[in-house]
mmCIF file of C-alpha atoms in Angstrom:
data_model
loop_
_atom_site.group_PDB
_atom_site.id
_atom_site.type_symbol
_atom_site.label_atom_id
_atom_site.label_comp_id
_atom_site.label_asym_id
_atom_site.label_seq_id
_atom_site.Cartn_x
_atom_site.Cartn_y
_atom_site.Cartn_z
ATOM 1 C CA MET M 192 -6.107 20.843 7.288
ATOM 2 C CA PRO M 193 -8.424 23.856 7.635
ATOM 3 C CA HIS M 194 -7.727 26.720 5.271
ATOM 4 C CA HIS M 195 -6.809 29.242 8.000
ATOM 5 C CA LEU M 196 -3.885 27.061 9.076
ATOM 6 C CA SER M 197 -2.062 27.557 5.775
ATOM 7 C CA VAL M 198 -1.292 31.227 6.011
ATOM 8 C CA ASP M 199 2.280 31.460 4.723
ATOM 9 C CA PRO M 200 3.023 31.676 0.971
ATOM 10 C CA ALA M 201 4.190 28.065 0.850
ATOM 11 C CA GLY M 202 0.983 26.907 2.520
ATOM 12 C CA ASN M 203 2.803 24.716 5.006
ATOM 13 C CA ARG M 204 2.176 26.220 8.423
ATOM 14 C CA PRO M 205 2.162 25.332 11.235
ATOM 15 C CA ARG M 206 5.901 24.802 11.117
ATOM 16 C CA VAL M 207 7.054 21.878 13.253
ATOM 17 C CA LEU M 208 10.363 21.428 15.051
ATOM 18 C CA HIS M 209 11.114 17.897 16.272
ATOM 19 C CA LEU M 210 13.500 17.811 19.211
ATOM 20 C CA ILE M 211 15.311 14.620 20.218
ATOM 21 C CA SER M 212 17.626 14.146 23.206
ATOM 22 C CA ASP M 213 20.674 13.086 21.195
ATOM 23 C CA SER M 214 21.480 11.796 17.756
ATOM 24 C CA ARG M 215 21.612 8.075 18.527
ATOM 25 C CA ARG M 216 19.109 5.574 17.127
ATOM 26 C CA GLY M 217 16.802 4.980 20.084
ATOM 27 C CA GLY M 218 13.077 4.380 19.937
ATOM 28 C CA ALA M 219 12.058 8.017 20.492
ATOM 29 C CA GLN M 220 14.667 9.229 18.010
ATOM 30 C CA ASN M 221 13.613 6.733 15.337
ATOM 31 C CA PHE M 222 9.982 7.752 15.635
ATOM 32 C CA ALA M 223 10.846 11.457 15.467
ATOM 33 C CA ARG M 224 12.846 10.879 12.289
ATOM 34 C CA ASP M 225 10.048 8.896 10.658
ATOM 35 C CA LEU M 226 7.377 11.454 11.590
ATOM 36 C CA HIS M 227 9.602 14.327 10.436
ATOM 37 C CA ARG M 228 10.110 12.673 7.072
ATOM 38 C CA GLU M 229 6.401 11.895 6.636
ATOM 39 C CA LEU M 230 5.336 15.445 7.470
ATOM 40 C CA ARG M 231 7.825 16.768 4.935
ATOM 41 C CA ARG M 232 6.467 14.309 2.381
ATOM 42 C CA ARG M 233 2.991 15.721 3.006
ATOM 43 C CA GLY M 234 4.237 19.240 2.356
ATOM 44 C CA GLN M 235 4.317 20.434 5.964
ATOM 45 C CA SER M 236 7.286 22.445 7.170
ATOM 46 C CA SER M 237 9.274 20.184 9.523
ATOM 47 C CA ALA M 238 12.786 20.364 10.992
ATOM 48 C CA LEU M 239 14.786 18.027 13.230
ATOM 49 C CA CYS M 240 17.248 18.934 15.996
ATOM 50 C CA ALA M 241 19.107 16.992 18.679
ATOM 51 C CA LEU M 242 20.044 18.493 22.026
ATOM 52 C CA ALA M 243 23.400 16.720 22.005
ATOM 53 C CA PRO M 244 25.562 14.455 19.861
ATOM 54 C CA HIS M 245 25.595 10.718 20.247
ATOM 55 C CA PRO M 246 26.979 9.872 23.716
ATOM 56 C CA ALA M 247 29.831 7.963 22.102
ATOM 57 C CA VAL M 248 31.033 11.163 20.402
ATOM 58 C CA HIS M 249 33.266 13.418 22.471
ATOM 59 C CA PRO M 250 32.842 17.054 21.397
ATOM 60 C CA GLY M 251 35.937 19.003 20.607
ATOM 61 C CA PRO M 252 36.770 22.604 21.533
ATOM 62 C CA ALA M 253 34.124 23.937 19.182
ATOM 63 C CA ASP M 254 31.448 21.797 20.899
ATOM 64 C CA ALA M 255 31.198 19.756 17.725
ATOM 65 C CA GLY M 256 28.630 16.974 17.566
ATOM 66 C CA SER M 257 27.695 14.311 15.084
ATOM 67 C CA ASP M 258 24.583 12.600 13.833
ATOM 68 C CA SER M 259 24.555 8.865 14.445
ATOM 69 C CA ALA M 260 23.199 8.255 11.000
ATOM 70 C CA GLY M 261 26.823 8.303 9.944
ATOM 71 C CA GLN M 262 26.208 10.878 7.253
ATOM 72 C CA GLY M 263 29.478 12.643 7.475
ATOM 73 C CA PRO M 264 31.894 14.241 9.937
ATOM 74 C CA ALA M 265 30.901 15.882 13.185
ATOM 75 C CA ALA M 266 28.631 18.862 12.728
ATOM 76 C CA ARG M 267 29.019 22.108 14.603
ATOM 77 C CA PRO M 268 26.168 23.003 16.928
ATOM 78 C CA SER M 269 23.636 25.101 15.087
ATOM 79 C CA ALA M 270 20.314 26.790 15.681
ATOM 80 C CA ASP M 271 19.288 26.285 12.035
ATOM 81 C CA CYS M 272 17.558 22.920 12.348
ATOM 82 C CA SER M 273 16.139 23.173 8.845
ATOM 83 C CA ASP M 274 19.668 23.052 7.429
ATOM 84 C CA THR M 275 19.967 19.259 7.287
ATOM 85 C CA SER M 276 21.740 17.133 4.722
ATOM 86 C CA GLY M 277 19.018 14.493 4.722
ATOM 87 C CA LEU M 278 15.559 13.813 6.079
ATOM 88 C CA ARG M 279 16.918 11.386 8.695
ATOM 89 C CA SER M 280 19.759 13.559 10.009
ATOM 90 C CA ALA M 281 19.479 15.898 12.967
ATOM 91 C CA VAL M 282 21.281 19.159 13.555
ATOM 92 C CA VAL M 283 23.044 19.010 16.922
ATOM 93 C CA LEU M 284 22.354 22.066 19.079
ATOM 94 C CA GLY M 285 25.111 21.804 21.663
ATOM 95 C CA PRO M 286 27.611 19.727 23.630
ATOM 96 C CA GLY M 287 25.180 18.471 26.280
ATOM 97 C CA ARG M 288 21.453 18.004 26.703
ATOM 98 C CA LEU M 289 20.852 20.742 29.272
ATOM 99 C CA ARG M 290 23.956 22.909 28.866
ATOM 100 C CA PRO M 291 23.272 26.662 28.816
ATOM 101 C CA SER M 292 24.656 26.944 25.267
ATOM 102 C CA THR M 293 22.362 24.122 24.143
ATOM 103 C CA LEU M 294 19.301 25.772 25.670
ATOM 104 C CA ARG M 295 20.182 29.091 24.039
ATOM 105 C CA ALA M 296 20.488 27.340 20.682
ATOM 106 C CA LEU M 297 17.121 25.650 21.209
ATOM 107 C CA ARG M 298 15.487 28.962 22.047
ATOM 108 C CA SER M 299 16.906 30.413 18.853
ATOM 109 C CA ALA M 300 15.859 27.427 16.724
ATOM 110 C CA ALA M 301 12.308 27.583 18.096
ATOM 111 C CA ARG M 302 11.864 31.076 16.642
ATOM 112 C CA ALA M 303 11.513 29.438 13.222
ATOM 113 C CA ALA M 304 8.835 27.011 14.469
ATOM 114 C CA ASP M 305 5.172 27.305 15.366
ATOM 115 C CA VAL M 306 5.087 24.107 17.461
ATOM 116 C CA VAL M 307 7.902 22.037 18.987
ATOM 117 C CA LEU M 308 7.469 18.271 19.453
ATOM 118 C CA ALA M 309 9.670 17.142 22.354
ATOM 119 C CA HIS M 310 10.518 13.453 21.949
ATOM 120 C CA GLY M 311 11.802 12.025 25.246
ATOM 121 C CA SER M 312 12.173 13.059 28.888
ATOM 122 C CA ASP M 313 15.306 15.191 28.499
ATOM 123 C CA THR M 314 13.607 17.209 25.783
ATOM 124 C CA LEU M 315 10.729 17.916 28.166
ATOM 125 C CA ALA M 316 13.066 19.648 30.610
ATOM 126 C CA ALA M 317 14.914 21.436 27.815
ATOM 127 C CA CYS M 318 11.733 22.835 26.269
ATOM 128 C CA ALA M 319 10.305 23.894 29.615
ATOM 129 C CA LEU M 320 13.498 25.838 30.349
ATOM 130 C CA ALA M 321 14.386 27.184 26.906
ATOM 131 C CA LEU M 322 10.935 28.095 25.593
ATOM 132 C CA ALA M 323 9.584 29.848 28.692
ATOM 133 C CA GLY M 324 8.286 33.261 27.692
ATOM 134 C CA THR M 325 8.808 32.745 23.956
ATOM 135 C CA GLY M 326 5.187 32.063 23.033
ATOM 136 C CA THR M 327 6.223 28.944 21.090
ATOM 137 C CA PRO M 328 4.180 26.001 22.423
ATOM 138 C CA PHE M 329 5.584 22.517 22.796
ATOM 139 C CA VAL M 330 4.080 19.035 22.929
ATOM 140 C CA TYR M 331 5.746 16.404 25.092
ATOM 141 C CA VAL M 332 5.839 12.996 23.385
ATOM 142 C CA SER M 333 5.890 10.345 26.137
ATOM 143 C CA VAL M 334 6.914 6.884 24.915
ATOM 144 C CA GLY M 335 7.862 4.957 28.075
ATOM 145 C CA HIS M 336 5.741 3.366 30.767
ATOM 146 C CA PRO M 337 4.819 6.222 33.140
ATOM 147 C CA ARG M 338 4.693 3.977 36.217
ATOM 148 C CA TYR M 339 8.410 3.265 35.735
ATOM 149 C CA TRP M 340 9.637 6.832 35.480
ATOM 150 C CA THR M 341 7.199 8.192 38.087
ATOM 151 C CA ALA M 342 8.208 5.623 40.714
ATOM 152 C CA THR M 343 9.628 8.169 43.185
ATOM 153 C CA ARG M 344 8.086 11.301 44.651
ATOM 154 C CA LEU M 345 10.944 13.440 43.332
ATOM 155 C CA ARG M 346 10.352 12.219 39.798
ATOM 156 C CA ARG M 347 6.629 12.896 40.103
ATOM 157 C CA VAL M 348 7.128 16.414 41.396
ATOM 158 C CA ARG M 349 9.721 17.245 38.759
ATOM 159 C CA GLY M 350 7.795 15.624 35.914
ATOM 160 C CA GLY M 351 4.541 17.284 36.916
ATOM 161 C CA ALA M 352 6.070 20.745 37.076
ATOM 162 C CA LEU M 353 7.526 20.307 33.596
ATOM 163 C CA MET M 354 4.470 18.711 31.986
ATOM 164 C CA HIS M 355 2.181 21.486 33.138
ATOM 165 C CA GLN M 356 4.242 23.814 30.952
ATOM 166 C CA ALA M 357 3.571 21.738 27.838
ATOM 167 C CA ALA M 358 0.665 22.716 25.604
ATOM 168 C CA ALA M 359 -0.202 19.015 25.278
ATOM 169 C CA VAL M 360 1.189 15.608 26.200
ATOM 170 C CA THR M 361 0.895 12.521 24.040
ATOM 171 C CA THR M 362 1.128 8.936 25.216
ATOM 172 C CA LEU M 363 0.685 5.516 23.659
ATOM 173 C CA THR M 364 -2.327 3.917 25.369
ATOM 174 C CA ASP M 365 -5.442 4.809 27.350
ATOM 175 C CA GLU M 366 -3.909 3.205 30.434
ATOM 176 C CA ALA M 367 -0.838 5.424 30.158
ATOM 177 C CA ARG M 368 -3.073 8.469 29.801
ATOM 178 C CA ALA M 369 -4.927 7.539 33.004
ATOM 179 C CA VAL M 370 -1.627 7.171 34.881
ATOM 180 C CA LEU M 371 -0.363 10.553 33.698
ATOM 181 C CA GLU M 372 -3.608 12.319 34.552
ATOM 182 C CA GLU M 373 -3.678 10.742 38.011
ATOM 183 C CA GLN M 374 -0.020 11.286 38.864
ATOM 184 C CA PHE M 375 0.197 14.877 37.689
ATOM 185 C CA GLN M 376 -3.391 16.197 37.906
ATOM 186 C CA LEU M 377 -3.204 17.218 34.260
ATOM 187 C CA PRO M 378 -6.377 18.918 33.012
ATOM 188 C CA GLU M 379 -8.890 16.979 30.942
ATOM 189 C CA GLY M 380 -7.969 16.889 27.268
ATOM 190 C CA LYS M 381 -4.293 17.745 27.779
ATOM 191 C CA VAL M 382 -3.111 14.143 27.376
ATOM 192 C CA ARG M 383 -3.786 12.650 23.941
ATOM 193 C CA VAL M 384 -3.394 9.005 22.949
ATOM 194 C CA ILE M 385 -1.563 8.445 19.653
ATOM 195 C CA PRO M 386 -0.189 4.914 19.081
ATOM 196 C CA ASN M 387 3.478 4.225 18.513
ATOM 197 C CA SER M 388 4.270 3.672 14.848
ATOM 198 C CA ARG M 389 6.973 3.361 12.230
ATOM 199 C CA ALA M 390 7.229 3.893 8.475
ATOM 200 C CA ALA M 391 6.983 0.434 6.895
ATOM 201 C CA GLU M 392 9.259 1.404 4.007
ATOM 202 C CA SER M 393 12.104 1.987 6.476
ATOM 203 C CA TYR M 394 12.112 -1.666 7.596
ATOM 204 C CA PRO M 395 11.774 -3.911 4.540
ATOM 205 C CA PRO M 396 11.856 -7.683 5.096
ATOM 206 C CA ALA M 397 14.797 -9.693 3.797
ATOM 207 C CA ASP M 398 14.256 -10.637 0.162
ATOM 208 C CA GLY M 399 15.225 -14.270 0.468
ATOM 209 C CA ARG M 400 18.272 -16.094 1.770
ATOM 210 C CA ASP M 401 20.814 -14.199 -0.324
ATOM 211 C CA ASP M 402 19.589 -10.847 1.003
ATOM 212 C CA ARG M 403 19.812 -12.168 4.565
ATOM 213 C CA ARG M 404 23.354 -13.400 4.005
ATOM 214 C CA ALA M 405 24.337 -10.053 2.440
ATOM 215 C CA ALA M 406 22.975 -8.175 5.449
ATOM 216 C CA ARG M 407 24.976 -10.404 7.767
ATOM 217 C CA HIS M 408 28.128 -9.958 5.728
ATOM 218 C CA ALA M 409 27.737 -6.155 5.812
ATOM 219 C CA LEU M 410 27.481 -6.269 9.616
ATOM 220 C CA GLY M 411 30.363 -8.713 10.037
ATOM 221 C CA LEU M 412 28.054 -11.472 11.292
ATOM 222 C CA PRO M 413 28.343 -15.214 10.551
ATOM 223 C CA ALA M 414 26.310 -16.366 7.564
ATOM 224 C CA ASP M 415 25.008 -19.826 8.429
ATOM 225 C CA VAL M 416 23.949 -19.762 12.090
ATOM 226 C CA LEU M 417 20.756 -19.104 14.005
ATOM 227 C CA LEU M 418 21.046 -15.381 14.708
ATOM 228 C CA VAL M 419 18.978 -13.478 17.258
ATOM 229 C CA ALA M 420 18.979 -9.684 17.460
ATOM 230 C CA TRP M 421 18.885 -7.686 20.697
ATOM 231 C CA ILE M 422 18.476 -3.920 20.288
ATOM 232 C CA GLY M 423 18.494 -1.254 22.983
ATOM 233 C CA ALA M 424 20.457 0.685 25.557
ATOM 234 C CA ILE M 425 22.758 -1.574 27.581
ATOM 235 C CA SER M 426 21.296 -0.292 30.842
ATOM 236 C CA PRO M 427 19.870 -2.044 33.910
ATOM 237 C CA GLU M 428 16.189 -1.999 32.939
ATOM 238 C CA LYS M 429 16.824 -3.505 29.469
ATOM 239 C CA ARG M 430 18.345 -6.664 31.031
ATOM 240 C CA LEU M 431 20.928 -7.697 28.461
ATOM 241 C CA ASP M 432 22.206 -9.977 31.223
ATOM 242 C CA LEU M 433 19.048 -12.062 30.760
ATOM 243 C CA ALA M 434 19.651 -12.272 27.019
ATOM 244 C CA LEU M 435 23.158 -13.576 27.665
ATOM 245 C CA ASP M 436 21.764 -16.077 30.191
ATOM 246 C CA VAL M 437 19.390 -17.249 27.440
ATOM 247 C CA LEU M 438 22.317 -17.560 25.036
ATOM 248 C CA ASP M 439 24.100 -19.713 27.588
ATOM 249 C CA ARG M 440 21.209 -22.189 27.381
ATOM 250 C CA LEU M 441 21.051 -22.296 23.550
ATOM 251 C CA PRO M 442 24.519 -23.324 22.343
ATOM 252 C CA ASP M 443 23.593 -23.256 18.635
ATOM 253 C CA VAL M 444 22.442 -19.626 18.700
ATOM 254 C CA ARG M 445 24.399 -16.401 18.191
ATOM 255 C CA LEU M 446 23.297 -13.029 19.562
ATOM 256 C CA ALA M 447 23.800 -9.709 17.743
ATOM 257 C CA VAL M 448 23.684 -6.837 20.236
ATOM 258 C CA ALA M 449 22.985 -3.371 18.808
ATOM 259 C CA GLY M 450 23.384 -0.574 21.330
ATOM 260 C CA ASP M 451 25.640 0.790 23.997
ATOM 261 C CA GLY M 452 25.417 1.810 27.609
ATOM 262 C CA PRO M 453 26.945 1.727 31.069
ATOM 263 C CA LEU M 454 26.842 -2.074 31.441
ATOM 264 C CA ARG M 455 28.539 -2.960 28.183
ATOM 265 C CA GLU M 456 32.015 -3.651 29.556
ATOM 266 C CA THR M 457 30.659 -5.673 32.465
ATOM 267 C CA LEU M 458 28.366 -7.811 30.315
ATOM 268 C CA ALA M 459 31.065 -8.360 27.704
ATOM 269 C CA ARG M 460 32.690 -10.581 30.364
ATOM 270 C CA HIS M 461 29.603 -12.795 30.679
ATOM 271 C CA PRO M 462 30.393 -16.492 30.020
ATOM 272 C CA ALA M 463 28.131 -16.512 26.948
ATOM 273 C CA ALA M 464 29.566 -13.294 25.502
ATOM 274 C CA ALA M 465 31.904 -15.278 23.248
ATOM 275 C CA ARG M 466 28.842 -16.055 21.100
ATOM 276 C CA ALA M 467 27.547 -12.488 21.219
ATOM 277 C CA HIS M 468 28.482 -9.875 18.636
ATOM 278 C CA PHE M 469 28.551 -6.384 20.157
ATOM 279 C CA LEU M 470 27.846 -4.127 17.194
ATOM 280 C CA GLY M 471 27.587 -0.865 19.101
ATOM 281 C CA PRO M 472 25.010 1.754 18.089
ATOM 282 C CA LEU M 473 23.935 1.122 14.503
ATOM 283 C CA PRO M 474 23.388 4.007 12.076
ATOM 284 C CA ASP M 475 20.274 2.166 10.912
ATOM 285 C CA PRO M 476 18.791 -0.970 12.536
ATOM 286 C CA ALA M 477 17.050 -2.155 9.348
ATOM 287 C CA PRO M 478 20.007 -4.289 8.107
ATOM 288 C CA LEU M 479 20.094 -6.126 11.447
ATOM 289 C CA TYR M 480 16.414 -6.999 11.161
ATOM 290 C CA ARG M 481 17.067 -8.382 7.682
ATOM 291 C CA ALA M 482 19.953 -10.397 9.080
ATOM 292 C CA ALA M 483 18.113 -11.844 12.082
ATOM 293 C CA ASP M 484 16.039 -14.979 12.535
ATOM 294 C CA ALA M 485 14.293 -13.502 15.590
ATOM 295 C CA LEU M 486 14.328 -10.535 17.955
ATOM 296 C CA LEU M 487 14.773 -10.937 21.706
ATOM 297 C CA LEU M 488 13.492 -8.282 24.139
ATOM 298 C CA THR M 489 14.320 -8.863 27.813
ATOM 299 C CA SER M 490 13.320 -5.583 29.477
ATOM 300 C CA ASP M 491 11.870 -5.133 32.945
ATOM 301 C CA SER M 492 9.994 -2.022 31.797
ATOM 302 C CA GLU M 493 8.689 -0.861 28.410
ATOM 303 C CA GLY M 494 5.883 1.139 26.874
ATOM 304 C CA VAL M 495 5.126 0.028 23.329
ATOM 305 C CA PRO M 496 8.676 -0.705 22.132
ATOM 306 C CA GLY M 497 9.600 0.687 18.752
ATOM 307 C CA ALA M 498 12.116 -2.117 18.176
ATOM 308 C CA LEU M 499 9.293 -4.660 18.275
ATOM 309 C CA ILE M 500 7.323 -2.673 15.702
ATOM 310 C CA GLU M 501 10.378 -2.298 13.483
ATOM 311 C CA ALA M 502 11.188 -6.015 13.663
ATOM 312 C CA ALA M 503 7.590 -6.963 12.937
ATOM 313 C CA LEU M 504 7.485 -4.684 9.873
ATOM 314 C CA ALA M 505 10.670 -6.424 8.735
ATOM 315 C CA GLY M 506 8.930 -9.794 9.093
ATOM 316 C CA VAL M 507 10.954 -10.919 12.129
ATOM 317 C CA PRO M 508 9.206 -12.815 14.962
ATOM 318 C CA ALA M 509 9.939 -11.713 18.523
ATOM 319 C CA VAL M 510 10.309 -13.279 21.931
ATOM 320 C CA ALA M 511 9.673 -10.630 24.571
ATOM 321 C CA THR M 512 9.017 -10.107 28.245
ATOM 322 C CA ASP M 513 5.360 -9.382 28.955
ATOM 323 C CA VAL M 514 5.786 -5.884 30.372
ATOM 324 C CA GLY M 515 4.129 -2.547 29.676
ATOM 325 C CA TRP M 516 2.063 -2.867 26.505
ATOM 326 C CA VAL M 517 4.401 -5.260 24.690
ATOM 327 C CA ARG M 518 1.471 -7.633 24.104
ATOM 328 C CA GLU M 519 -0.115 -5.062 21.805
ATOM 329 C CA VAL M 520 2.722 -5.733 19.351
ATOM 330 C CA VAL M 521 3.642 -9.365 20.067
ATOM 331 C CA ARG M 522 0.761 -11.830 19.834
ATOM 332 C CA ASP M 523 1.758 -14.838 21.896
ATOM 333 C CA GLY M 524 1.841 -17.935 19.713
ATOM 334 C CA ALA M 525 0.850 -16.015 16.576
ATOM 335 C CA THR M 526 3.658 -13.539 15.866
ATOM 336 C CA GLY M 527 6.174 -14.675 18.497
ATOM 337 C CA ALA M 528 6.132 -15.428 22.214
ATOM 338 C CA LEU M 529 5.599 -13.595 25.502
ATOM 339 C CA VAL M 530 7.328 -14.570 28.755
ATOM 340 C CA ALA M 531 7.135 -13.231 32.300
ATOM 341 C CA PRO M 532 10.011 -10.822 33.050
ATOM 342 C CA GLY M 533 13.174 -11.964 34.799
ATOM 343 C CA ASP M 534 13.015 -15.672 33.824
ATOM 344 C CA PRO M 535 15.939 -16.710 31.596
ATOM 345 C CA LEU M 536 14.854 -20.367 31.524
ATOM 346 C CA ALA M 537 11.377 -19.490 30.214
ATOM 347 C CA LEU M 538 12.880 -17.052 27.705
ATOM 348 C CA ALA M 539 15.292 -19.704 26.435
ATOM 349 C CA GLU M 540 12.479 -22.241 26.066
ATOM 350 C CA ALA M 541 10.272 -19.774 24.190
ATOM 351 C CA LEU M 542 13.091 -18.626 21.922
ATOM 352 C CA GLY M 543 14.069 -22.209 21.155
ATOM 353 C CA LYS M 544 10.500 -22.975 20.089
ATOM 354 C CA VAL M 545 10.230 -19.856 17.901
ATOM 355 C CA LEU M 546 13.508 -20.691 16.166
ATOM 356 C CA ALA M 547 12.468 -24.317 15.661
ATOM 357 C CA VAL M 548 9.029 -23.727 14.138
ATOM 358 C CA ASN M 549 7.913 -21.906 11.000
ATOM 359 C CA ARG M 550 9.802 -18.632 11.477
ATOM 360 C CA ALA M 551 8.673 -17.386 8.093
ATOM 361 C CA GLY M 552 5.019 -17.874 9.047
ATOM 362 C CA LEU M 553 5.432 -16.125 12.388
ATOM 363 C CA GLY M 554 7.303 -13.296 10.702
ATOM 364 C CA ALA M 555 4.621 -12.873 8.036
ATOM 365 C CA ALA M 556 1.941 -12.734 10.732
ATOM 366 C CA ALA M 557 4.002 -10.198 12.682
ATOM 367 C CA ARG M 558 4.320 -7.993 9.602
ATOM 368 C CA ALA M 559 0.615 -8.172 8.813
ATOM 369 C CA HIS M 560 -0.268 -7.215 12.395
ATOM 370 C CA ALA M 561 2.200 -4.321 12.414
ATOM 371 C CA LEU M 562 0.987 -2.991 9.062
ATOM 372 C CA GLU M 563 -2.587 -2.979 10.338
ATOM 373 C CA HIS M 564 -1.949 -1.386 13.723
ATOM 374 C CA PHE M 565 1.409 0.424 13.761
ATOM 375 C CA GLU M 566 2.181 1.751 10.283
ATOM 376 C CA LEU M 567 3.046 5.444 10.458
ATOM 377 C CA GLY M 568 0.675 6.598 7.735
ATOM 378 C CA ALA M 569 -2.314 5.588 9.843
ATOM 379 C CA VAL M 570 -1.446 7.999 12.681
ATOM 380 C CA VAL M 571 0.079 11.003 10.935
ATOM 381 C CA ASP M 572 -3.356 12.558 10.477
ATOM 382 C CA ALA M 573 -3.738 12.548 14.271
ATOM 383 C CA TRP M 574 -0.349 14.246 14.674
ATOM 384 C CA GLN M 575 -1.189 16.919 12.126
ATOM 385 C CA GLN M 576 -4.510 17.603 13.815
ATOM 386 C CA LEU M 577 -2.894 17.911 17.245
ATOM 387 C CA VAL M 578 -0.176 20.237 15.948
ATOM 388 C CA ALA M 579 -2.821 22.404 14.259
ATOM 389 C CA GLU M 580 -4.889 22.610 17.457
ATOM 390 C CA VAL M 581 -1.893 23.503 19.596
ATOM 391 C CA TRP M 582 -0.758 26.162 17.166
ATOM 392 C CA THR M 583 -4.158 27.838 16.745
ATOM 393 C CA ALA M 584 -4.559 27.928 20.539
ATOM 394 C CA SER M 585 -1.168 29.606 21.047
ATOM 395 C CA PRO M 586 -0.963 33.398 21.531
ATOM 396 C CA GLY M 587 1.409 33.850 18.582
ATOM 397 C CA ALA M 588 -0.688 32.002 15.976
ATOM 398 C CA ALA M 589 -1.572 33.972 12.872
ATOM 399 C CA ARG M 590 -5.303 34.323 12.311
#
């Protein structure tokens, strides 16, 4: 980093504030935690805040929230995002993502930062509202497929108005950048491409059969069955119904479902749900990867899914719908299998083949591919450079 960027006594400016929508373990939240930890490891000042507690937590009279990492009792909303008990925990700012009290807390927290990284669509709106007039720039970190969330004119108008307030926007692929620039007439150079990534050390492979059995025991899962993991929000676009249809066609397989959402109660009544284990939101998905024989992704829309990267780093092959840029992570026939979306029969056939062949070989290939293309260390330099550029271009930067 250039010398003029390290102007405080500790030599760790620009100071970064990561903002996540809530304290669950979703893809955007996991990446923010990993990047926060890596920046801290490199000596850069970095803090982590969530707009709201995990949706499963109901705040009390004091607007208490909790961090889904399960690191203690509910925390009171706070503007001091640097006051965290661990590098993976997030201080909860308020009772709801766009509540006035939450936005006031965000505005206060941003005073201690030089650049805010807004991870996820709700954080885009929050930063645009709370940081207006403060002089603190923010970067919007877009992780989904823009054609999905810009499908209606209202979404395009709203998203464009908000994104024009960001100092920069990041996305995962060149195609996504082209879509964003076209849809929102963003100026040249505003949208940067930085690949999705994860810290390999956070997702270690199972160390043999005993480690796999121990992981299953800790999660309350059966020891000696073929076990497939499904991780995500139980919402319409993620298509857990397809995963259960697949399970219906593979009677020797069990499904471990990590996540929650509006369709959980309905899908729990699916005929195949008796062989599905609904684990709810996990504090950390790594034990489930160690427990699983394969990962199943059934979404109708994705960007570059973090769950696929995490599973690959853990040495777990994946069967996934060929949507978004999933094929950048899953190499059909080499690290898993790709199937057209919406086809439970094809998904069941592909999953059956993956489970029947050399799973260890597919998993090893998946890990090697992920380490080469999606390991966090390879992209942190790009994040530090972008943060430095945004900060030096801001009116409040020290010179």
